[in-house]
Every structure is written in structure tokens, then in C-alpha cells.
Amino acid sequence: PADPEGTLNRVSGGTIRAGVSHDPLWSDITTGGNTEEDPGGIEVELLENYAASIGAEVEWQAGGEEQLIGLLAEQELDVVVGGLTDKSPWESDAAITTSYAESKGIAGSTDKQVMATQMGENAFMTSLEKFLLNENVDQQLPEEMRP
């Protein structure tokens, strides 16, 4: 896979520009000392661990999904996290990763968790997906969130 904009090469040993929307458990920017600059949550930890695996830092930008996906489409961000699922309405604006975890959704449905990356940056997305699929995220979920 190739990156027309060279994202994987740029972020490896550099900085991943990440958008984060508030979705407690997955991405938390408001409680427990977490802030927009230092968010918490499962997806935040996953992305921080991925960054460490490629020698990168993560620079966080908090916002609503629509705003963050817009910045992703304008190549101002590399990835967006925040409880996105495979039913995301953003498929025409962002590349959606393979599902890497399942959780209990509204009314007992099963949600498949994903992240969003820039369209066409396939080397970066493939690298991120390989990392996510090896993390056994389902086992990190509280019992009540497991399908």
C-alpha cells in the first residue's frame, strides 16, 4: 500500500495529528484529569501505544465529529478517534479502518469500533490496522460493555 501524501513516513519518528471527540470509555476529554491536550480512554491509549510503536508522538485536537472529519478531509489531521463504529456516516469523507473491537451498543445491539484516517493514505491505515488487530481490545472492555 502507498501513501500519496507520505503520512506513514511523516509520522514515523514524528507526530501523529489526531482528532478526538468525546465518547466516554473510548475517548474522554472531560473527567479524571483528562483534557483536550491529554485525553484518556481506550482509543486514546491505543493510539498512544501505536504512536510509541513507530517512534511517534500524538498531538491531540478535540472537537465534534463533523469538525474533525472535515479537518481530516482537508489533511489537517491524520486520524480521528471517538467511539466511531462501522456504521459511521463519514465513509465518503474519510477512510474507515477495519473493525478492531465489538461492544454492546444501544438497545443491546453490537457495535464494531473503527477509527477514521485520511482517504488514500493506505500505508498509514494498514500499519494502524495491523497494530489495532493485535491488541485484543475486546478483553479491555468492562464486562457490561461486552456483547
mmCIF file with all atom_site columns, C-alpha atoms in Angstrom:
data_model
loop_
_atom_site.group_PDB
_atom_site.id
_atom_site.type_symbol
_atom_site.label_atom_id
_atom_site.label_alt_id
_atom_site.label_comp_id
_atom_site.label_asym_id
_atom_site.label_entity_id
_atom_site.label_seq_id
_atom_site.pdbx_PDB_ins_code
_atom_site.Cartn_x
_atom_site.Cartn_y
_atom_site.Cartn_z
_atom_site.occupancy
_atom_site.B_iso_or_equiv
_atom_site.pdbx_formal_charge
_atom_site.auth_seq_id
_atom_site.auth_comp_id
_atom_site.auth_asym_id
_atom_site.auth_atom_id
_atom_site.pdbx_PDB_model_num
ATOM 1   C CA . PRO A 1 1   ? 0.000   0.000  0.000  1.00 0.00 ? 1   PRO A CA 1
ATOM 2   C CA . ALA A 1 2   ? 1.115   3.545  -0.743 1.00 0.00 ? 2   ALA A CA 1
ATOM 3   C CA . ASP A 1 3   ? 0.559   6.961  0.823  1.00 0.00 ? 3   ASP A CA 1
ATOM 4   C CA . PRO A 1 4   ? 0.247   9.667  -1.855 1.00 0.00 ? 4   PRO A CA 1
ATOM 5   C CA . GLU A 1 5   ? 0.827   12.289 0.876  1.00 0.00 ? 5   GLU A CA 1
ATOM 6   C CA . GLY A 1 6   ? 3.517   10.236 2.675  1.00 0.00 ? 6   GLY A CA 1
ATOM 7   C CA . THR A 1 7   ? 1.673   10.048 6.002  1.00 0.00 ? 7   THR A CA 1
ATOM 8   C CA . LEU A 1 8   ? 3.334   6.919  7.401  1.00 0.00 ? 8   LEU A CA 1
ATOM 9   C CA . ASN A 1 9   ? 6.817   8.230  6.572  1.00 0.00 ? 9   ASN A CA 1
ATOM 10  C CA . ARG A 1 10  ? 5.998   11.671 8.028  1.00 0.00 ? 10  ARG A CA 1
ATOM 11  C CA . VAL A 1 11  ? 4.538   10.392 11.297 1.00 0.00 ? 11  VAL A CA 1
ATOM 12  C CA . SER A 1 12  ? 7.085   7.607  11.900 1.00 0.00 ? 12  SER A CA 1
ATOM 13  C CA . GLY A 1 13  ? 9.525   9.170  14.334 1.00 0.00 ? 13  GLY A CA 1
ATOM 14  C CA . GLY A 1 14  ? 7.459   12.362 14.174 1.00 0.00 ? 14  GLY A CA 1
ATOM 15  C CA . THR A 1 15  ? 3.987   13.473 15.206 1.00 0.00 ? 15  THR A CA 1
ATOM 16  C CA . ILE A 1 16  ? 0.555   11.959 14.556 1.00 0.00 ? 16  ILE A CA 1
ATOM 17  C CA . ARG A 1 17  ? -2.071  14.705 14.361 1.00 0.00 ? 17  ARG A CA 1
ATOM 18  C CA . ALA A 1 18  ? -5.121  13.136 15.997 1.00 0.00 ? 18  ALA A CA 1
ATOM 19  C CA . GLY A 1 19  ? -8.646  14.415 16.344 1.00 0.00 ? 19  GLY A CA 1
ATOM 20  C CA . VAL A 1 20  ? -10.582 13.265 19.400 1.00 0.00 ? 20  VAL A CA 1
ATOM 21  C CA . SER A 1 21  ? -14.303 13.603 20.014 1.00 0.00 ? 21  SER A CA 1
ATOM 22  C CA . HIS A 1 22  ? -15.714 12.960 23.457 1.00 0.00 ? 22  HIS A CA 1
ATOM 23  C CA . ASP A 1 23  ? -17.184 9.481  23.882 1.00 0.00 ? 23  ASP A CA 1
ATOM 24  C CA . PRO A 1 24  ? -16.538 8.241  27.435 1.00 0.00 ? 24  PRO A CA 1
ATOM 25  C CA . LEU A 1 25  ? -14.830 4.873  27.646 1.00 0.00 ? 25  LEU A CA 1
ATOM 26  C CA . TRP A 1 26  ? -13.400 5.257  24.122 1.00 0.00 ? 26  TRP A CA 1
ATOM 27  C CA . SER A 1 27  ? -12.159 8.854  24.344 1.00 0.00 ? 27  SER A CA 1
ATOM 28  C CA . ASP A 1 28  ? -12.551 11.083 27.375 1.00 0.00 ? 28  ASP A CA 1
ATOM 29  C CA . ILE A 1 29  ? -11.575 14.753 27.444 1.00 0.00 ? 29  ILE A CA 1
ATOM 30  C CA . THR A 1 30  ? -13.532 15.967 30.455 1.00 0.00 ? 30  THR A CA 1
ATOM 31  C CA . THR A 1 31  ? -13.072 13.803 33.553 1.00 0.00 ? 31  THR A CA 1
ATOM 32  C CA . GLY A 1 32  ? -10.419 12.329 35.775 1.00 0.00 ? 32  GLY A CA 1
ATOM 33  C CA . GLY A 1 33  ? -7.826  14.947 34.898 1.00 0.00 ? 33  GLY A CA 1
ATOM 34  C CA . ASN A 1 34  ? -8.217  14.301 31.170 1.00 0.00 ? 34  ASN A CA 1
ATOM 35  C CA . THR A 1 35  ? -8.130  17.394 28.984 1.00 0.00 ? 35  THR A CA 1
ATOM 36  C CA . GLU A 1 36  ? -8.236  18.232 25.287 1.00 0.00 ? 36  GLU A CA 1
ATOM 37  C CA . GLU A 1 37  ? -4.426  18.160 25.241 1.00 0.00 ? 37  GLU A CA 1
ATOM 38  C CA . ASP A 1 38  ? -4.198  14.990 27.349 1.00 0.00 ? 38  ASP A CA 1
ATOM 39  C CA . PRO A 1 39  ? -7.318  12.881 26.755 1.00 0.00 ? 39  PRO A CA 1
ATOM 40  C CA . GLY A 1 40  ? -7.960  9.419  28.184 1.00 0.00 ? 40  GLY A CA 1
ATOM 41  C CA . GLY A 1 41  ? -9.930  6.334  27.201 1.00 0.00 ? 41  GLY A CA 1
ATOM 42  C CA . ILE A 1 42  ? -9.384  3.055  25.374 1.00 0.00 ? 42  ILE A CA 1
ATOM 43  C CA . GLU A 1 43  ? -8.918  4.538  21.884 1.00 0.00 ? 43  GLU A CA 1
ATOM 44  C CA . VAL A 1 44  ? -6.645  7.281  23.163 1.00 0.00 ? 44  VAL A CA 1
ATOM 45  C CA . GLU A 1 45  ? -4.418  4.678  24.822 1.00 0.00 ? 45  GLU A CA 1
ATOM 46  C CA . LEU A 1 46  ? -4.476  2.552  21.663 1.00 0.00 ? 46  LEU A CA 1
ATOM 47  C CA . LEU A 1 47  ? -3.358  5.458  19.501 1.00 0.00 ? 47  LEU A CA 1
ATOM 48  C CA . GLU A 1 48  ? -0.687  6.500  22.018 1.00 0.00 ? 48  GLU A CA 1
ATOM 49  C CA . ASN A 1 49  ? 0.626   2.902  22.038 1.00 0.00 ? 49  ASN A CA 1
ATOM 50  C CA . TYR A 1 50  ? 0.573   2.750  18.230 1.00 0.00 ? 50  TYR A CA 1
ATOM 51  C CA . ALA A 1 51  ? 2.490   6.035  18.089 1.00 0.00 ? 51  ALA A CA 1
ATOM 52  C CA . ALA A 1 52  ? 5.094   4.671  20.504 1.00 0.00 ? 52  ALA A CA 1
ATOM 53  C CA . SER A 1 53  ? 5.467   1.568  18.325 1.00 0.00 ? 53  SER A CA 1
ATOM 54  C CA . ILE A 1 54  ? 6.532   3.758  15.368 1.00 0.00 ? 54  ILE A CA 1
ATOM 55  C CA . GLY A 1 55  ? 8.553   6.221  17.461 1.00 0.00 ? 55  GLY A CA 1
ATOM 56  C CA . ALA A 1 56  ? 5.954   8.975  17.190 1.00 0.00 ? 56  ALA A CA 1
ATOM 57  C CA . GLU A 1 57  ? 4.196   11.418 19.499 1.00 0.00 ? 57  GLU A CA 1
ATOM 58  C CA . VAL A 1 58  ? 0.470   12.233 19.349 1.00 0.00 ? 58  VAL A CA 1
ATOM 59  C CA . GLU A 1 59  ? -0.748  15.812 19.103 1.00 0.00 ? 59  GLU A CA 1
ATOM 60  C CA . TRP A 1 60  ? -4.429  15.881 20.105 1.00 0.00 ? 60  TRP A CA 1
ATOM 61  C CA . GLN A 1 61  ? -7.142  18.214 18.840 1.00 0.00 ? 61  GLN A CA 1
ATOM 62  C CA . ALA A 1 62  ? -10.571 17.914 20.443 1.00 0.00 ? 62  ALA A CA 1
ATOM 63  C CA . GLY A 1 63  ? -13.808 18.701 18.653 1.00 0.00 ? 63  GLY A CA 1
ATOM 64  C CA . GLY A 1 64  ? -17.069 17.342 17.348 1.00 0.00 ? 64  GLY A CA 1
ATOM 65  C CA . GLU A 1 65  ? -17.052 14.512 14.837 1.00 0.00 ? 65  GLU A CA 1
ATOM 66  C CA . GLU A 1 66  ? -18.175 16.676 11.920 1.00 0.00 ? 66  GLU A CA 1
ATOM 67  C CA . GLN A 1 67  ? -15.477 19.288 12.562 1.00 0.00 ? 67  GLN A CA 1
ATOM 68  C CA . LEU A 1 68  ? -12.750 16.658 12.996 1.00 0.00 ? 68  LEU A CA 1
ATOM 69  C CA . ILE A 1 69  ? -13.736 14.681 9.898  1.00 0.00 ? 69  ILE A CA 1
ATOM 70  C CA . GLY A 1 70  ? -13.646 17.979 7.970  1.00 0.00 ? 70  GLY A CA 1
ATOM 71  C CA . LEU A 1 71  ? -10.088 18.610 9.206  1.00 0.00 ? 71  LEU A CA 1
ATOM 72  C CA . LEU A 1 72  ? -9.172  15.046 8.264  1.00 0.00 ? 72  LEU A CA 1
ATOM 73  C CA . ALA A 1 73  ? -10.538 15.579 4.743  1.00 0.00 ? 73  ALA A CA 1
ATOM 74  C CA . GLU A 1 74  ? -8.502  18.818 4.489  1.00 0.00 ? 74  GLU A CA 1
ATOM 75  C CA . GLN A 1 75  ? -5.366  16.863 5.546  1.00 0.00 ? 75  GLN A CA 1
ATOM 76  C CA . GLU A 1 76  ? -5.052  18.849 8.779  1.00 0.00 ? 76  GLU A CA 1
ATOM 77  C CA . LEU A 1 77  ? -5.376  15.636 10.836 1.00 0.00 ? 77  LEU A CA 1
ATOM 78  C CA . ASP A 1 78  ? -4.063  12.102 10.279 1.00 0.00 ? 78  ASP A CA 1
ATOM 79  C CA . VAL A 1 79  ? -6.599  10.120 12.304 1.00 0.00 ? 79  VAL A CA 1
ATOM 80  C CA . VAL A 1 80  ? -9.838  10.660 14.250 1.00 0.00 ? 80  VAL A CA 1
ATOM 81  C CA . VAL A 1 81  ? -10.979 8.659  17.296 1.00 0.00 ? 81  VAL A CA 1
ATOM 82  C CA . GLY A 1 82  ? -14.054 8.937  19.461 1.00 0.00 ? 82  GLY A CA 1
ATOM 83  C CA . GLY A 1 83  ? -16.225 5.849  19.572 1.00 0.00 ? 83  GLY A CA 1
ATOM 84  C CA . LEU A 1 84  ? -16.751 5.652  15.804 1.00 0.00 ? 84  LEU A CA 1
ATOM 85  C CA . THR A 1 85  ? -18.417 2.460  14.567 1.00 0.00 ? 85  THR A CA 1
ATOM 86  C CA . ASP A 1 86  ? -18.588 0.684  11.230 1.00 0.00 ? 86  ASP A CA 1
ATOM 87  C CA . LYS A 1 87  ? -21.988 2.361  10.782 1.00 0.00 ? 87  LYS A CA 1
ATOM 88  C CA . SER A 1 88  ? -20.230 5.725  10.636 1.00 0.00 ? 88  SER A CA 1
ATOM 89  C CA . PRO A 1 89  ? -21.807 8.259  8.268  1.00 0.00 ? 89  PRO A CA 1
ATOM 90  C CA . TRP A 1 90  ? -18.336 9.525  7.309  1.00 0.00 ? 90  TRP A CA 1
ATOM 91  C CA . GLU A 1 91  ? -17.370 6.911  4.677  1.00 0.00 ? 91  GLU A CA 1
ATOM 92  C CA . SER A 1 92  ? -17.483 9.479  1.860  1.00 0.00 ? 92  SER A CA 1
ATOM 93  C CA . ASP A 1 93  ? -15.171 11.864 3.775  1.00 0.00 ? 93  ASP A CA 1
ATOM 94  C CA . ALA A 1 94  ? -12.682 9.532  5.460  1.00 0.00 ? 94  ALA A CA 1
ATOM 95  C CA . ALA A 1 95  ? -11.140 6.095  5.199  1.00 0.00 ? 95  ALA A CA 1
ATOM 96  C CA . ILE A 1 96  ? -12.622 3.871  7.887  1.00 0.00 ? 96  ILE A CA 1
ATOM 97  C CA . THR A 1 97  ? -10.365 1.214  9.429  1.00 0.00 ? 97  THR A CA 1
ATOM 98  C CA . THR A 1 98  ? -11.292 -2.414 9.776  1.00 0.00 ? 98  THR A CA 1
ATOM 99  C CA . SER A 1 99  ? -13.258 -3.061 12.946 1.00 0.00 ? 99  SER A CA 1
ATOM 100 C CA . TYR A 1 100 ? -10.910 -3.934 15.813 1.00 0.00 ? 100 TYR A CA 1
ATOM 101 C CA . ALA A 1 101 ? -13.372 -4.403 18.709 1.00 0.00 ? 101 ALA A CA 1
ATOM 102 C CA . GLU A 1 102 ? -17.008 -5.130 19.395 1.00 0.00 ? 102 GLU A CA 1
ATOM 103 C CA . SER A 1 103 ? -19.029 -3.546 22.170 1.00 0.00 ? 103 SER A CA 1
ATOM 104 C CA . LYS A 1 104 ? -22.586 -3.520 23.391 1.00 0.00 ? 104 LYS A CA 1
ATOM 105 C CA . GLY A 1 105 ? -24.457 -0.674 21.756 1.00 0.00 ? 105 GLY A CA 1
ATOM 106 C CA . ILE A 1 106 ? -27.818 0.945  22.278 1.00 0.00 ? 106 ILE A CA 1
ATOM 107 C CA . ALA A 1 107 ? -30.690 -1.482 22.910 1.00 0.00 ? 107 ALA A CA 1
ATOM 108 C CA . GLY A 1 108 ? -28.303 -4.432 23.074 1.00 0.00 ? 108 GLY A CA 1
ATOM 109 C CA . SER A 1 109 ? -27.011 -4.127 19.526 1.00 0.00 ? 109 SER A CA 1
ATOM 110 C CA . THR A 1 110 ? -23.362 -4.938 18.772 1.00 0.00 ? 110 THR A CA 1
ATOM 111 C CA . ASP A 1 111 ? -21.182 -2.012 17.703 1.00 0.00 ? 111 ASP A CA 1
ATOM 112 C CA . LYS A 1 112 ? -17.974 -2.599 15.750 1.00 0.00 ? 112 LYS A CA 1
ATOM 113 C CA . GLN A 1 113 ? -15.368 0.022  16.666 1.00 0.00 ? 113 GLN A CA 1
ATOM 114 C CA . VAL A 1 114 ? -13.291 1.766  13.973 1.00 0.00 ? 114 VAL A CA 1
ATOM 115 C CA . MET A 1 115 ? -11.046 4.799  13.532 1.00 0.00 ? 115 MET A CA 1
ATOM 116 C CA . ALA A 1 116 ? -11.025 7.262  10.632 1.00 0.00 ? 116 ALA A CA 1
ATOM 117 C CA . THR A 1 117 ? -7.953  8.187  8.584  1.00 0.00 ? 117 THR A CA 1
ATOM 118 C CA . GLN A 1 118 ? -7.288  10.330 5.516  1.00 0.00 ? 118 GLN A CA 1
ATOM 119 C CA . MET A 1 119 ? -8.581  8.944  2.226  1.00 0.00 ? 119 MET A CA 1
ATOM 120 C CA . GLY A 1 120 ? -5.874  7.294  0.143  1.00 0.00 ? 120 GLY A CA 1
ATOM 121 C CA . GLU A 1 121 ? -3.211  7.075  2.861  1.00 0.00 ? 121 GLU A CA 1
ATOM 122 C CA . ASN A 1 122 ? -3.263  3.290  2.691  1.00 0.00 ? 122 ASN A CA 1
ATOM 123 C CA . ALA A 1 123 ? 0.213   2.544  4.087  1.00 0.00 ? 123 ALA A CA 1
ATOM 124 C CA . PHE A 1 124 ? -0.603  4.539  7.240  1.00 0.00 ? 124 PHE A CA 1
ATOM 125 C CA . MET A 1 125 ? -4.048  2.937  7.574  1.00 0.00 ? 125 MET A CA 1
ATOM 126 C CA . THR A 1 126 ? -2.666  -0.579 7.038  1.00 0.00 ? 126 THR A CA 1
ATOM 127 C CA . SER A 1 127 ? 0.053   -0.008 9.644  1.00 0.00 ? 127 SER A CA 1
ATOM 128 C CA . LEU A 1 128 ? -2.524  1.276  12.149 1.00 0.00 ? 128 LEU A CA 1
ATOM 129 C CA . GLU A 1 129 ? -4.938  -1.598 11.418 1.00 0.00 ? 129 GLU A CA 1
ATOM 130 C CA . LYS A 1 130 ? -2.243  -4.245 11.900 1.00 0.00 ? 130 LYS A CA 1
ATOM 131 C CA . PHE A 1 131 ? -1.437  -2.726 15.287 1.00 0.00 ? 131 PHE A CA 1
ATOM 132 C CA . LEU A 1 132 ? -5.101  -2.491 16.358 1.00 0.00 ? 132 LEU A CA 1
ATOM 133 C CA . LEU A 1 133 ? -5.928  -6.046 15.328 1.00 0.00 ? 133 LEU A CA 1
ATOM 134 C CA . ASN A 1 134 ? -3.142  -7.366 17.575 1.00 0.00 ? 134 ASN A CA 1
ATOM 135 C CA . GLU A 1 135 ? -4.309  -5.504 20.677 1.00 0.00 ? 135 GLU A CA 1
ATOM 136 C CA . ASN A 1 136 ? -7.269  -7.690 21.833 1.00 0.00 ? 136 ASN A CA 1
ATOM 137 C CA . VAL A 1 137 ? -9.336  -4.619 22.666 1.00 0.00 ? 137 VAL A CA 1
ATOM 138 C CA . ASP A 1 138 ? -12.421 -6.737 23.399 1.00 0.00 ? 138 ASP A CA 1
ATOM 139 C CA . GLN A 1 139 ? -10.642 -8.061 26.502 1.00 0.00 ? 139 GLN A CA 1
ATOM 140 C CA . GLN A 1 140 ? -10.041 -4.485 27.754 1.00 0.00 ? 140 GLN A CA 1
ATOM 141 C CA . LEU A 1 141 ? -13.747 -3.652 27.824 1.00 0.00 ? 141 LEU A CA 1
ATOM 142 C CA . PRO A 1 142 ? -15.668 -3.662 31.084 1.00 0.00 ? 142 PRO A CA 1
ATOM 143 C CA . GLU A 1 143 ? -17.904 -6.769 31.314 1.00 0.00 ? 143 GLU A CA 1
ATOM 144 C CA . GLU A 1 144 ? -21.080 -4.690 30.878 1.00 0.00 ? 144 GLU A CA 1
ATOM 145 C CA . MET A 1 145 ? -19.810 -3.348 27.526 1.00 0.00 ? 145 MET A CA 1
ATOM 146 C CA . ARG A 1 146 ? -19.044 -6.770 26.016 1.00 0.00 ? 146 ARG A CA 1
ATOM 147 C CA . PRO A 1 147 ? -21.610 -8.097 23.530 1.00 0.00 ? 147 PRO A CA 1
#
